[in-house]
Structure formats: structure tokens, C-alpha cells
CSV table of C-alpha atoms in Angstrom, one decimal:
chain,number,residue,atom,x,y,z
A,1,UNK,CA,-7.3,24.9,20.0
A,2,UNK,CA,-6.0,22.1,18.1
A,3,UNK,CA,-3.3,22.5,15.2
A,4,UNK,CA,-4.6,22.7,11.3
A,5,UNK,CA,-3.3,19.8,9.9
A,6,UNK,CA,-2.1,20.5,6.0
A,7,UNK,CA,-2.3,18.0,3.7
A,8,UNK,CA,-1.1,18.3,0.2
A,9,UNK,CA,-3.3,16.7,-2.6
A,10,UNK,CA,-2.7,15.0,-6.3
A,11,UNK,CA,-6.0,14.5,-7.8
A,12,UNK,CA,-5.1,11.9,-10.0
A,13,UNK,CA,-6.0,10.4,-13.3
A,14,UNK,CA,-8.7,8.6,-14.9
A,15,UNK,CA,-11.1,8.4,-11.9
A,16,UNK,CA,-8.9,10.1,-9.9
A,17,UNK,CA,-10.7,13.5,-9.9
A,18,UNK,CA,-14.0,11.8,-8.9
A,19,UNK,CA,-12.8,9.4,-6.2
A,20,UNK,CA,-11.1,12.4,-4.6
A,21,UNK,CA,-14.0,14.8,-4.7
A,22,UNK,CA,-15.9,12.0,-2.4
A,23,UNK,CA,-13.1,11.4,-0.7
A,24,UNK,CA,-12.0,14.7,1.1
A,25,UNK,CA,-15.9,15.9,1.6
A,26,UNK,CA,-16.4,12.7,3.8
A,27,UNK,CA,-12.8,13.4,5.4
A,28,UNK,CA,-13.8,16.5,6.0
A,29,UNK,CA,-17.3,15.8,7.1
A,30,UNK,CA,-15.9,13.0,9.8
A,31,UNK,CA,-13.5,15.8,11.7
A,32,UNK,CA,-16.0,18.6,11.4
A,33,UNK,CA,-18.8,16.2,13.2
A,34,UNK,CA,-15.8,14.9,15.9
A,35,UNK,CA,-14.5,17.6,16.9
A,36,UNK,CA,-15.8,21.5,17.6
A,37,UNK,CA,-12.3,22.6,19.0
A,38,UNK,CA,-11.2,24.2,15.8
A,39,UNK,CA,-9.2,21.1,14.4
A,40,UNK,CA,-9.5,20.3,10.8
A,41,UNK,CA,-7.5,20.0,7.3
A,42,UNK,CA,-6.3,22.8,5.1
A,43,UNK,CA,-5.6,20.7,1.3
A,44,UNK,CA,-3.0,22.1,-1.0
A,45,UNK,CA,-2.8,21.0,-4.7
A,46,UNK,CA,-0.1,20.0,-6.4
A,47,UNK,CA,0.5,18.5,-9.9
A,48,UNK,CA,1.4,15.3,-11.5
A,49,UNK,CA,0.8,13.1,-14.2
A,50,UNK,CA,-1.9,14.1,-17.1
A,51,UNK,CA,-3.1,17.4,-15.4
A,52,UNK,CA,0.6,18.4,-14.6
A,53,UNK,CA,1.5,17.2,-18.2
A,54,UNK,CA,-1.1,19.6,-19.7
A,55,UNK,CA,-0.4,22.8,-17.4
A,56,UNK,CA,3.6,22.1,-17.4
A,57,UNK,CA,5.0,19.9,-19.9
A,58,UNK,CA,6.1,17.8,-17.2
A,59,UNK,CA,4.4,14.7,-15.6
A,60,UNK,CA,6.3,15.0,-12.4
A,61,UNK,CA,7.2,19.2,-11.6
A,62,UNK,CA,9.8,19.8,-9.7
A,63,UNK,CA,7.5,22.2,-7.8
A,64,UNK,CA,5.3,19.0,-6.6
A,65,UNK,CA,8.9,17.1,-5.3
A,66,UNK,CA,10.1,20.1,-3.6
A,67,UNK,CA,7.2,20.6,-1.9
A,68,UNK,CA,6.4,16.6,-1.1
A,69,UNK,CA,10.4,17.1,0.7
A,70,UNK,CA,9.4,19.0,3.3
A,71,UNK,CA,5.9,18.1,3.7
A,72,UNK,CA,4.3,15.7,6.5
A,73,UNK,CA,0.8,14.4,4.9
A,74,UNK,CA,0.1,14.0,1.5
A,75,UNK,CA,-2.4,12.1,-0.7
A,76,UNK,CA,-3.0,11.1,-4.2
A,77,UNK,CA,-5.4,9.5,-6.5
A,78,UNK,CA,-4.2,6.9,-9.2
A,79,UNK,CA,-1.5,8.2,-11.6
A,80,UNK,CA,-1.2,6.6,-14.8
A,81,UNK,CA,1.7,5.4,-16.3
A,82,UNK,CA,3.4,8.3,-19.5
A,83,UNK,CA,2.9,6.2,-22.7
A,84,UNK,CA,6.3,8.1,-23.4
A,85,UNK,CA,9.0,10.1,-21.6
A,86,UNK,CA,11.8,9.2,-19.2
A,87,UNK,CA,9.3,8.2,-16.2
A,88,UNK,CA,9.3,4.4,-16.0
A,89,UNK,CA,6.1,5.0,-13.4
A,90,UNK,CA,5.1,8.0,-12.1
A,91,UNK,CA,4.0,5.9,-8.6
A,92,UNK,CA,7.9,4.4,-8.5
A,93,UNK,CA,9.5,7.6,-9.2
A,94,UNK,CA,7.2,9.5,-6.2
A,95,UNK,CA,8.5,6.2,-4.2
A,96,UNK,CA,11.9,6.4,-5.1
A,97,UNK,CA,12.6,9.7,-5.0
A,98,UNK,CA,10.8,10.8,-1.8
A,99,UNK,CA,12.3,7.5,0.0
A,100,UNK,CA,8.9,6.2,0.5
A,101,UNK,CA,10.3,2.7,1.5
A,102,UNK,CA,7.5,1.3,3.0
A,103,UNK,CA,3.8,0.8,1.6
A,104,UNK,CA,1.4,-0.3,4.1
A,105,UNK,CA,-1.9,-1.3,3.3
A,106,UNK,CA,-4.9,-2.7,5.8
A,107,UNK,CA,-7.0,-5.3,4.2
A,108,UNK,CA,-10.1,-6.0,6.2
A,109,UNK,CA,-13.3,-7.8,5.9
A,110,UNK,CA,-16.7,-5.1,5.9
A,111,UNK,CA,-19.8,-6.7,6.5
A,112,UNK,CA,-22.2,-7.3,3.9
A,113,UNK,CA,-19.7,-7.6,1.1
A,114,UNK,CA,-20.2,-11.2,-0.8
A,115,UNK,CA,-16.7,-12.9,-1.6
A,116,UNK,CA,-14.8,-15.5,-3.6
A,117,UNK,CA,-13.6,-17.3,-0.4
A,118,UNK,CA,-15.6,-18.9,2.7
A,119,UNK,CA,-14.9,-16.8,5.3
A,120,UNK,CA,-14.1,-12.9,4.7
A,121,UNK,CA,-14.7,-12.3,7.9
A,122,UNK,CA,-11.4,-13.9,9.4
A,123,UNK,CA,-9.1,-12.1,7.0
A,124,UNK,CA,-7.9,-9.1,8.9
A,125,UNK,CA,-4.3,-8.2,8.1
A,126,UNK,CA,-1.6,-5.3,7.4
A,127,UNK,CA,1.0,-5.7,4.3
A,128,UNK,CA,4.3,-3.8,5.2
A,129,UNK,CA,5.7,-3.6,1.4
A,130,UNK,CA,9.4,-2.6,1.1
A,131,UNK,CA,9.1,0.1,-1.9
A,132,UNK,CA,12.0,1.2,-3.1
A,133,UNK,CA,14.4,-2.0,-4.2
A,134,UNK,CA,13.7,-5.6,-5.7
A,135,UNK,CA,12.9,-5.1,-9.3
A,136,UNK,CA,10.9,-2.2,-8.8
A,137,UNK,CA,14.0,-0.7,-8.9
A,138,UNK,CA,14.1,-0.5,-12.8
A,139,UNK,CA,17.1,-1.9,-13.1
A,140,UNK,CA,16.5,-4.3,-16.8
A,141,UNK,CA,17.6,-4.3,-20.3
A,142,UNK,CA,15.6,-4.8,-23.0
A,143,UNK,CA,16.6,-8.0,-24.8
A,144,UNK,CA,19.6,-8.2,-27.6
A,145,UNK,CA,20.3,-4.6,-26.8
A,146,UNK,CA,24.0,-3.3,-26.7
A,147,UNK,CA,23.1,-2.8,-22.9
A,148,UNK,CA,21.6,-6.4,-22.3
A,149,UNK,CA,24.3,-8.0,-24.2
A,150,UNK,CA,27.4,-6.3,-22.6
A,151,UNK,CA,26.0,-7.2,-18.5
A,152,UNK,CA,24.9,-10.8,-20.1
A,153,UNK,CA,28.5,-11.4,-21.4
A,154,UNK,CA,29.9,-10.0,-17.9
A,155,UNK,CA,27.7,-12.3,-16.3
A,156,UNK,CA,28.8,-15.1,-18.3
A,157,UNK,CA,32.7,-14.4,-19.1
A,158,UNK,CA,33.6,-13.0,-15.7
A,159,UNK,CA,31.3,-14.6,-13.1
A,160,UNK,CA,30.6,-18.1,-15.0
A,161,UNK,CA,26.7,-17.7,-14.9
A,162,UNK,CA,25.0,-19.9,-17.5
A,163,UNK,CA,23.3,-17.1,-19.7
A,164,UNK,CA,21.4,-16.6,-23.3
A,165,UNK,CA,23.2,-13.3,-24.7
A,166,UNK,CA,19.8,-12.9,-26.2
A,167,UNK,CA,17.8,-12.6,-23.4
A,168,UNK,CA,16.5,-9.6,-22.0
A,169,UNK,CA,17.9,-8.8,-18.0
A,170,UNK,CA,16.8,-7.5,-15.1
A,171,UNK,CA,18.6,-6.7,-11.4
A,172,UNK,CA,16.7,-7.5,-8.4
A,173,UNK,CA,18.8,-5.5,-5.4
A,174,UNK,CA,18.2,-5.8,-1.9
A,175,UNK,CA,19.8,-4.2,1.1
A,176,UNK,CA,20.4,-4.9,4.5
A,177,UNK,CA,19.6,-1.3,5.5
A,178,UNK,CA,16.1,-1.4,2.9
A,179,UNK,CA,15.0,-4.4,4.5
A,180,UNK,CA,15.6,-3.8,8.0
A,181,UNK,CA,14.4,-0.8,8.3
A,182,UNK,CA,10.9,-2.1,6.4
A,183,UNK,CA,10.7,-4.7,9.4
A,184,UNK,CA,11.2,-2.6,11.9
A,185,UNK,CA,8.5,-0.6,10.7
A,186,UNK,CA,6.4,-3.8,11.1
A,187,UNK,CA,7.4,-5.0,14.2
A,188,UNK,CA,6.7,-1.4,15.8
A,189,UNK,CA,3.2,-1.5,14.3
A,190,UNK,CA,2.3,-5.1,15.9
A,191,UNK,CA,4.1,-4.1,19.1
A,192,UNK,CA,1.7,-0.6,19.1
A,193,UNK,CA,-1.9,-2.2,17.8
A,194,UNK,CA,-1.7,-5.2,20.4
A,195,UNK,CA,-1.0,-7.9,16.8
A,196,UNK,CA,0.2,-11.4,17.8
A,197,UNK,CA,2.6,-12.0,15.2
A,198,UNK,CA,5.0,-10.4,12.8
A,199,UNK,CA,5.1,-12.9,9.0
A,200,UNK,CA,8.5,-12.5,6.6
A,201,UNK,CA,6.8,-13.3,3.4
A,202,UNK,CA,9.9,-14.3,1.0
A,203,UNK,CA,11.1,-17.1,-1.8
A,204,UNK,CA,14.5,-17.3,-0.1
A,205,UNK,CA,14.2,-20.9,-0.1
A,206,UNK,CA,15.3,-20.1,-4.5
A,207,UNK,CA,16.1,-16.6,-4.2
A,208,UNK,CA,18.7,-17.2,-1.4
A,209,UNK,CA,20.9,-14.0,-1.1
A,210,UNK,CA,18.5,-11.5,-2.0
A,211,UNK,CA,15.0,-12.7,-0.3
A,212,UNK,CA,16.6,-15.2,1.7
A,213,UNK,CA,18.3,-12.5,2.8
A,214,UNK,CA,15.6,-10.6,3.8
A,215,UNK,CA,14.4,-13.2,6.1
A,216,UNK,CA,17.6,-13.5,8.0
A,217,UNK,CA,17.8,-9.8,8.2
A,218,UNK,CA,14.3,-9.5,9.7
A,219,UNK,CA,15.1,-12.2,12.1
A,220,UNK,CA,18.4,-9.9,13.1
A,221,UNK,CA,16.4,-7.2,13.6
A,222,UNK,CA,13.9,-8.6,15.6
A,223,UNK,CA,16.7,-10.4,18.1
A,224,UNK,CA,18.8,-7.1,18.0
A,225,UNK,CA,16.4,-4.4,18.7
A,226,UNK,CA,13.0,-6.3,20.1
A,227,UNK,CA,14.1,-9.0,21.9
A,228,UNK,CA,12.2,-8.0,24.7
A,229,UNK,CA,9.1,-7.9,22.9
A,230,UNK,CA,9.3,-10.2,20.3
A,231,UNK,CA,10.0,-13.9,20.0
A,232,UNK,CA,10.2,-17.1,17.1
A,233,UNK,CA,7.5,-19.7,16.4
A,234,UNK,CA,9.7,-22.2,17.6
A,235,UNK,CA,10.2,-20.2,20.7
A,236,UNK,CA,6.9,-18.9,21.5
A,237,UNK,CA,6.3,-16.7,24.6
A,238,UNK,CA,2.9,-15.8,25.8
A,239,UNK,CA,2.6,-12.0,25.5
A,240,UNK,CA,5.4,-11.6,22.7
A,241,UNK,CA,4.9,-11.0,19.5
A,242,UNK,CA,5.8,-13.8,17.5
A,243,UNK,CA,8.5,-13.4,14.7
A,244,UNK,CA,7.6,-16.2,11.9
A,245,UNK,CA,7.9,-16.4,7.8
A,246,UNK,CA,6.5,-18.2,5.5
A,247,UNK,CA,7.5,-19.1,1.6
A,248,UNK,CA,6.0,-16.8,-0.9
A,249,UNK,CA,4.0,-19.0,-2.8
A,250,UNK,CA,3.0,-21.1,0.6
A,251,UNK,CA,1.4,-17.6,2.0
A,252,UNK,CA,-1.0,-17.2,-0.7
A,253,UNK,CA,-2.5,-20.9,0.3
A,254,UNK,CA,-2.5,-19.5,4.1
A,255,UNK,CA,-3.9,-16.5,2.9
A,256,UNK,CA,-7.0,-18.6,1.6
A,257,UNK,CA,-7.4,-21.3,4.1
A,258,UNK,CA,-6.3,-20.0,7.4
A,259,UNK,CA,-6.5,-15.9,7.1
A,260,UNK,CA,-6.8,-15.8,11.2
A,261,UNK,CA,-3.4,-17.0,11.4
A,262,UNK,CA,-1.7,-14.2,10.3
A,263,UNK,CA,-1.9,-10.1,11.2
A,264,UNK,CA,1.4,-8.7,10.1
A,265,UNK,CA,2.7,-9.5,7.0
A,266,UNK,CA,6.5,-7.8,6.3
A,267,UNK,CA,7.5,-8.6,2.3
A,268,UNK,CA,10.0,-7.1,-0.1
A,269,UNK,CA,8.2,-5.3,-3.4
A,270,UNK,CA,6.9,-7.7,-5.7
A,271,UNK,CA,5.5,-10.3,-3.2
A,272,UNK,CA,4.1,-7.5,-1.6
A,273,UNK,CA,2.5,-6.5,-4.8
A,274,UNK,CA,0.9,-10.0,-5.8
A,275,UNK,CA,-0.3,-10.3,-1.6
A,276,UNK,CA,-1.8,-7.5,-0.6
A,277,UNK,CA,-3.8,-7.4,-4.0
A,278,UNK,CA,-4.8,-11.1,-3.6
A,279,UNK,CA,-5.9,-10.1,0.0
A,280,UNK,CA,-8.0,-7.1,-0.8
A,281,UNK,CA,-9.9,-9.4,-3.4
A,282,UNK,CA,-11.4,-11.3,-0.7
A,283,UNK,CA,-12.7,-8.7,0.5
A,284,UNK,CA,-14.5,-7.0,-2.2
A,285,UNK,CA,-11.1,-5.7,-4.1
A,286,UNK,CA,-9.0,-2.7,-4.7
A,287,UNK,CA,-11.6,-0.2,-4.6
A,288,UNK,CA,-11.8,-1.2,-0.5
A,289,UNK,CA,-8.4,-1.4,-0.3
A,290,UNK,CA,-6.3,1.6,1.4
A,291,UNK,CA,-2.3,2.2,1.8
A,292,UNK,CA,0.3,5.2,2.4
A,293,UNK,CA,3.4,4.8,1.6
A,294,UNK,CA,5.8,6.4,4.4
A,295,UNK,CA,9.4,8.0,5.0
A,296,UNK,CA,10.8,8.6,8.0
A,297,UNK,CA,9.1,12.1,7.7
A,298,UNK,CA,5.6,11.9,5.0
A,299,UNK,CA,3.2,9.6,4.9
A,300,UNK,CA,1.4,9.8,1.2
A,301,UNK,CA,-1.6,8.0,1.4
A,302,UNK,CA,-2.8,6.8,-1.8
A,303,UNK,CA,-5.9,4.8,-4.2
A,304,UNK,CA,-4.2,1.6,-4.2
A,305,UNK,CA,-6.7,0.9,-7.7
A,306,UNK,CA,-5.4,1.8,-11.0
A,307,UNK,CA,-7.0,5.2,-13.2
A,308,UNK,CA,-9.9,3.3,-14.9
A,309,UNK,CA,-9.6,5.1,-17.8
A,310,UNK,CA,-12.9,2.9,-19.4
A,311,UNK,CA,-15.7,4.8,-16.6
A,312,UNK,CA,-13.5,7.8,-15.9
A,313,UNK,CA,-16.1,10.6,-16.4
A,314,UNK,CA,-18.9,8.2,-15.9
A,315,UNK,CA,-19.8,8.9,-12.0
A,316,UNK,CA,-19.5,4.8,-11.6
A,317,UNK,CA,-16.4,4.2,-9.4
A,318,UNK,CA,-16.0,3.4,-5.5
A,319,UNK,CA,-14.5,6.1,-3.5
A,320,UNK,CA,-13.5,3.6,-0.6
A,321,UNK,CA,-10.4,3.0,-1.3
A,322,UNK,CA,-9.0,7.3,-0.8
A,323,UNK,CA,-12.0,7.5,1.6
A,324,UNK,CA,-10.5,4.9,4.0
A,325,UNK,CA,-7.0,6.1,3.1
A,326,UNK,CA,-8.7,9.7,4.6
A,327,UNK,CA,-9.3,6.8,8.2
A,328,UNK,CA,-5.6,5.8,8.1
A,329,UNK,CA,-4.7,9.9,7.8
A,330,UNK,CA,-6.6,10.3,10.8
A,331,UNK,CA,-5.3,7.8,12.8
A,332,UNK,CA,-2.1,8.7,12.2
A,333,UNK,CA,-2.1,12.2,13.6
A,334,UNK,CA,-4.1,10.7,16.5
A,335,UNK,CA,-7.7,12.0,15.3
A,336,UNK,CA,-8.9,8.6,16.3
A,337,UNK,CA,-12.9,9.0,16.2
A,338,UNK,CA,-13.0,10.8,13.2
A,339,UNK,CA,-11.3,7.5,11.7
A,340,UNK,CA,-14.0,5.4,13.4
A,341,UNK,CA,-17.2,7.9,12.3
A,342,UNK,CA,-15.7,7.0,8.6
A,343,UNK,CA,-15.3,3.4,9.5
A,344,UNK,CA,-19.0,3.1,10.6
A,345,UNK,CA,-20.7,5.4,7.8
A,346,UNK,CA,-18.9,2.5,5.4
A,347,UNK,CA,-19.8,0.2,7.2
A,348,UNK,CA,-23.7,1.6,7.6
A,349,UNK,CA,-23.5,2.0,3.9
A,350,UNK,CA,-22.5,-1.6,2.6
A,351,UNK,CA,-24.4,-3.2,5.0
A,352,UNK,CA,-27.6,-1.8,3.4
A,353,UNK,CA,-26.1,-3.0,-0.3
A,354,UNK,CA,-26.2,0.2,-1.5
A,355,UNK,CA,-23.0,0.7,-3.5
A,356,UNK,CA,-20.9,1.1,-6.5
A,357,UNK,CA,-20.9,-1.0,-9.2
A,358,UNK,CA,-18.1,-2.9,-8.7
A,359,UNK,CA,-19.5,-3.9,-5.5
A,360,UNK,CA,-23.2,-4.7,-6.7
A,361,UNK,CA,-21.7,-6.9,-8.8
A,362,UNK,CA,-20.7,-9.2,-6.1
A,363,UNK,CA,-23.5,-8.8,-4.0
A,364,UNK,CA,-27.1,-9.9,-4.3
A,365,UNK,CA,-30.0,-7.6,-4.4
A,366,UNK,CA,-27.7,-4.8,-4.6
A,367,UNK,CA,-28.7,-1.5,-5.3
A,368,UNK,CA,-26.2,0.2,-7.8
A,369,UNK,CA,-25.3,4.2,-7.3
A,370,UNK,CA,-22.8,6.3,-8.5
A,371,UNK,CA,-19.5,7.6,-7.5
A,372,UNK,CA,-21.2,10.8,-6.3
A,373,UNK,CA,-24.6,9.5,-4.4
A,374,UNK,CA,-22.2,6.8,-2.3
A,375,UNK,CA,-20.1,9.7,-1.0
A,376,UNK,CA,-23.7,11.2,-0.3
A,377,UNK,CA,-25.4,7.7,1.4
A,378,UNK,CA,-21.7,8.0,3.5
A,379,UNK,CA,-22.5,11.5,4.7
A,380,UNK,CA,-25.7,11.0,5.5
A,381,UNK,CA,-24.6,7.5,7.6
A,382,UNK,CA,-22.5,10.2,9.7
């Protein structure tokens, strides 16, 4: 008999609750028709953000981090962000504090969705986000504060930067050890899924000793601890994965005009951010998009779509996005054809243009259905 996987749940915000309730019956329904050998999922709640708030007084219980420690699957629906309190973002603090330093999100084309760009189809690619440093860190000053005021003058009196004392600051840090350790989380992915190539995606070429940085430190890594598995662009070798960057900016064009060209895409926070949300437009947008963000031990998976507080309660949102994240969970404790029964039933499902709203509107001759009957149309698919 096969282990009971547990995997601890935050329902979310918003449209959280709904999305989720889809979510885990498909989940569910994909490992109960895969398997007869007594495998399957035991969920355990915990709280944050407006549920956790109203039960607690607390947006972010300690319970919910002292269980996350120790725990080896976890996944969430979107959190929104406290209007007040001392939690910049509950998604950053989950990151930060649980070491979460890399966010990986799949963005691939499903047939039958209409898109902005020519070819869909060809974009088929992984974002490996670093998650914890770059400007995400928090690290800024809110302009002709006592705070802002007293770094700007340090900046300017004691290291001769050029500076407006009434500006508002920020700090962008980034490590050697936080951005190796994000690429070789990449390069072990490409190496494992058969991927041709491995892209730092960084503005180095202005941000020289913090991205720039980044890209030479993924290049070390590479040459230190894949060399006999990896290689450059310049120095291509049949069979190797090719180690390559591109310019920040210069990847969004390539993105758009030449998707087949890249499969791996390794980026500190922010350009991670912008690309991976620019990607999962083209192919019908955040509500197909999936992502976990991992330690060394948990993988959380996660709606990478924000609460929607405007049709929260409405039954009108897309489930996709946790329902492929429930794929990714699979796969990654080796449950590999209940991932692919999901995989198909979406794929049975748009094909027929039978979706949420979000998707309809893209599509002609769509037929629009709620939240609730697309989790059923998936079921059935199975």
C-alpha cells in the first residue's frame, strides 16, 4: 500500500474559498480514478489572512508557521494584502519566513484558448523565480522620513552617491548563496525533464553588481557543479544543456517573437514577476497559470491570481490555476498519471469552449459556466 500523502491547506481570500473547493475534488477525483492501491491525500487546514484575522486576531498565526516548518506539501489560495498591521504581504512574509526561495511556475499553451499573440502554441516554458531577496525584500523608506533622510545622507556624505534627501529609498540585496542556489534549482530541473537550455534573465548590463551579478554567479554555478552536463551558447555541445542569458527587457521581445527558443528561464524577483505574468497572458492568463514556491524541504503550491474581491461570492472564477497547481503536487511526489488525468480533463474541457468567464471572453462561441459547473465538466472529462 502506498503512503497517505498530507497536505496542509490555506483556503484563501476573495475567491479563494471557491477556487479551492474545485480544486481539491478534482485532485482528489484524479488519484482516486489512478490508483486502487490505497494512495491518496489527507488535507489539513490551517489559517491565514481574513479567515485567520477573524478567528485569531492574527493574519499570519503562529500555529500556521509552526506547522508549515515541519511540513512537506502545502497549498494555498490567494491571500490578500492587510490594509493595516505590521505584514507588508502576507505571500512575502510566508516566502520569507519559511525560506521559500524559489517560485516556479509552468506556463503552457492549452488548446482551444484564443490569444493576444500568433502562436500560443510554441510558448512552453518554466520561470525559476528567486523569492526571497531583490526588492521583495522590503527593504525602503518612505520619502522625507527621519529613516529615508538619515541612509540618503549616508549615501551621499559617506559614499559620494549623487542623491535627492527628499526622495523616497529602497535596497535591492542579492546574494551569492540566494542566487546560486535558485540556479541550481533550474539547472537540475532542465537536466531531469530532458529541457535544452537553462536562460539567466537579468538587467546586469545597468544593474551591474546586483543582477549582473547574478548572471556571473549562474554561469559559476553551472561551470562548477554541471560542467558535465551543461555548456554556453558560444560553446554549444550536442546533448548538453545550454547555459545562455538574455537582458531583461530583451526577454520579453523573445518571449513574443521566438517563445520556442527558450524552456528554462532562471530570474531574480521582480523580473520574475513581470515574466512569468507576461507569459501566462499568452496563454489565456493567471487563472491557467500554476506555481509552488519551494525550500529545501516544502513545496507550497499556490493560485498564482490575486483574491478578486469584485466576483468573490459570485461562483464566476476559473479554478485552473490551484487545479493545475493539484498536477504539479502530483508530479512531484511521483503520482505521475494522476497529473496527466488532470492535464487531459483540462484539456477535454477547453477544447469544447466551455469555461469560465475569463476565458469566454477570449474565445469565440464560448459557452460561459461558473466556478462550480467547470470543476463538474472537469470531473466528468475524467
Amino acid at each position: 500500500m502506498f503512503m497517505r500523502k498530507t497536505v496542509y491547506f490555506i483556503e484563501g481570500d476573495g475567491i479563494g474559498p471557491e477556487v479551492f473547493r474545485v480544486a481539491r475534488q478534482v485532485i482528489d477525483a484524479a488519484v482516486a480514478k489512478s490508483y486502487s492501491d490505497g494512495r491518496g491525500l489527507d488535507w489539513s487546514e490551517l489559517l491565514a489572512g481574513e479567515k485567520a484575522h477573524a478567528e485569531t486576531g492574527s493574519y499570519l498565526p503562529e500555529a500556521t508557521l509552526e506547522a508549515l516548518k515541519t511540513a512537506e506539501l502545502a497549498m494555498k489560495g490567494p491571500l490578500a494584502t492587510p490594509v493595516s498591521g505590521g505584514i507588508r504581504s502576507l505571500n512575502v512574509a510566508l516566502r520569507q519566513t519559511l525560506d521559500l526561495y524559489a517560485c516556479i511556475r509552468p506556463i503552457k499553451y492549452f488548446e482551444g484558448i484564443e490569444s493576444p499573440v500568433k502562436r500560443p502554441d510554441l510558448v512552453d516554458m518554466t520561470v525559476f523565480r528567486e523569492n526571497t531577496e531583490d526588492v521583495y525584500a522590503g527593504i525602503e523608506y518612505q520619502a522625507n522620513t527621519p529613516e529615508a533622510r538619515k541612509l540618503l545622507a549616508f549615501l551621499r556624505d559617506e559614499m559620494g552617491a549623487k542623491v535627492d534627501l527628499a526622495a523616497g529609498v529602497g535596497v535591492k540585496p542579492m546574494t551569492e548563496k540566494g542566487s546560486k542556489r535558485l540556479v541550481k534549482k533550474a539547472i537540475e530541473f532542465a537536466v531531469a525533464q530532458g529541457k535544452p537550455s537553462v536562460t539567466l534573465v537579468h538587467k546586469g548590463n545597468i544593474m551591474k553588481f546586483t543582477e549582473g551579478a547574478f548572471r556571473l554567479w549562474g554561469y559559476e554555478l553551472a561551470a562548477a557543479e554541471f560542467a558535465d552536463v551543461t555548456c554556453t551558447e558560444k560553446d554549444s555541445v550536442p546533448g548538453k544543456v545550454i547555459i545562455k542569458d538574455r537582458i531583461a527587457d530583451a526577454m520579453f521581445q523573445e518571449a513574443l517573437i521566438r517563445p520556442e527558443q527558450y524552456s528554462v528561464l532562471a530570474t531574480p524577483n521582480l523580473n520574475g514577476d513581470y515574466i512569468s505574468d507576461a507569459l501566462a497572458a499568452q496563454v489565456g492568463g493567471l487563472g491557467m497559470a500554476p506555481g509552488v514556491n519551494m525550500s529545501d524541504s516544502l513545496a507550497f503550491y499556490e493560485a498564482t491570481h490575486g483574491t478578486a474581491p469584485t466576483i468573490a461570492g459570485q461562483d464566476k472564477a476559473n479554478p485552473c490555476s490551484l487545479v493545475l497547481c493539484g498536477a504539479m503536487l502530483l508530479e512531484h511526489v511521483g503520482w505521475h498519471e494522476a497529473a496527466q488525468a488532470i492535464h487531459a480533463a483540462v484539456n477535454t474541457v477547453i477544447g469544447k469552449k466551455t469555461v469560465t468567464v475569463d476565458l469566454a471572453t477570449q474565445m469565440q462561441d464560448a459557452t460561459t459556466v461558473g466556478c462550480t459547473a467547470f470543476g463538474d465538466l472537469l470531473l466528468s472529462a475524467m
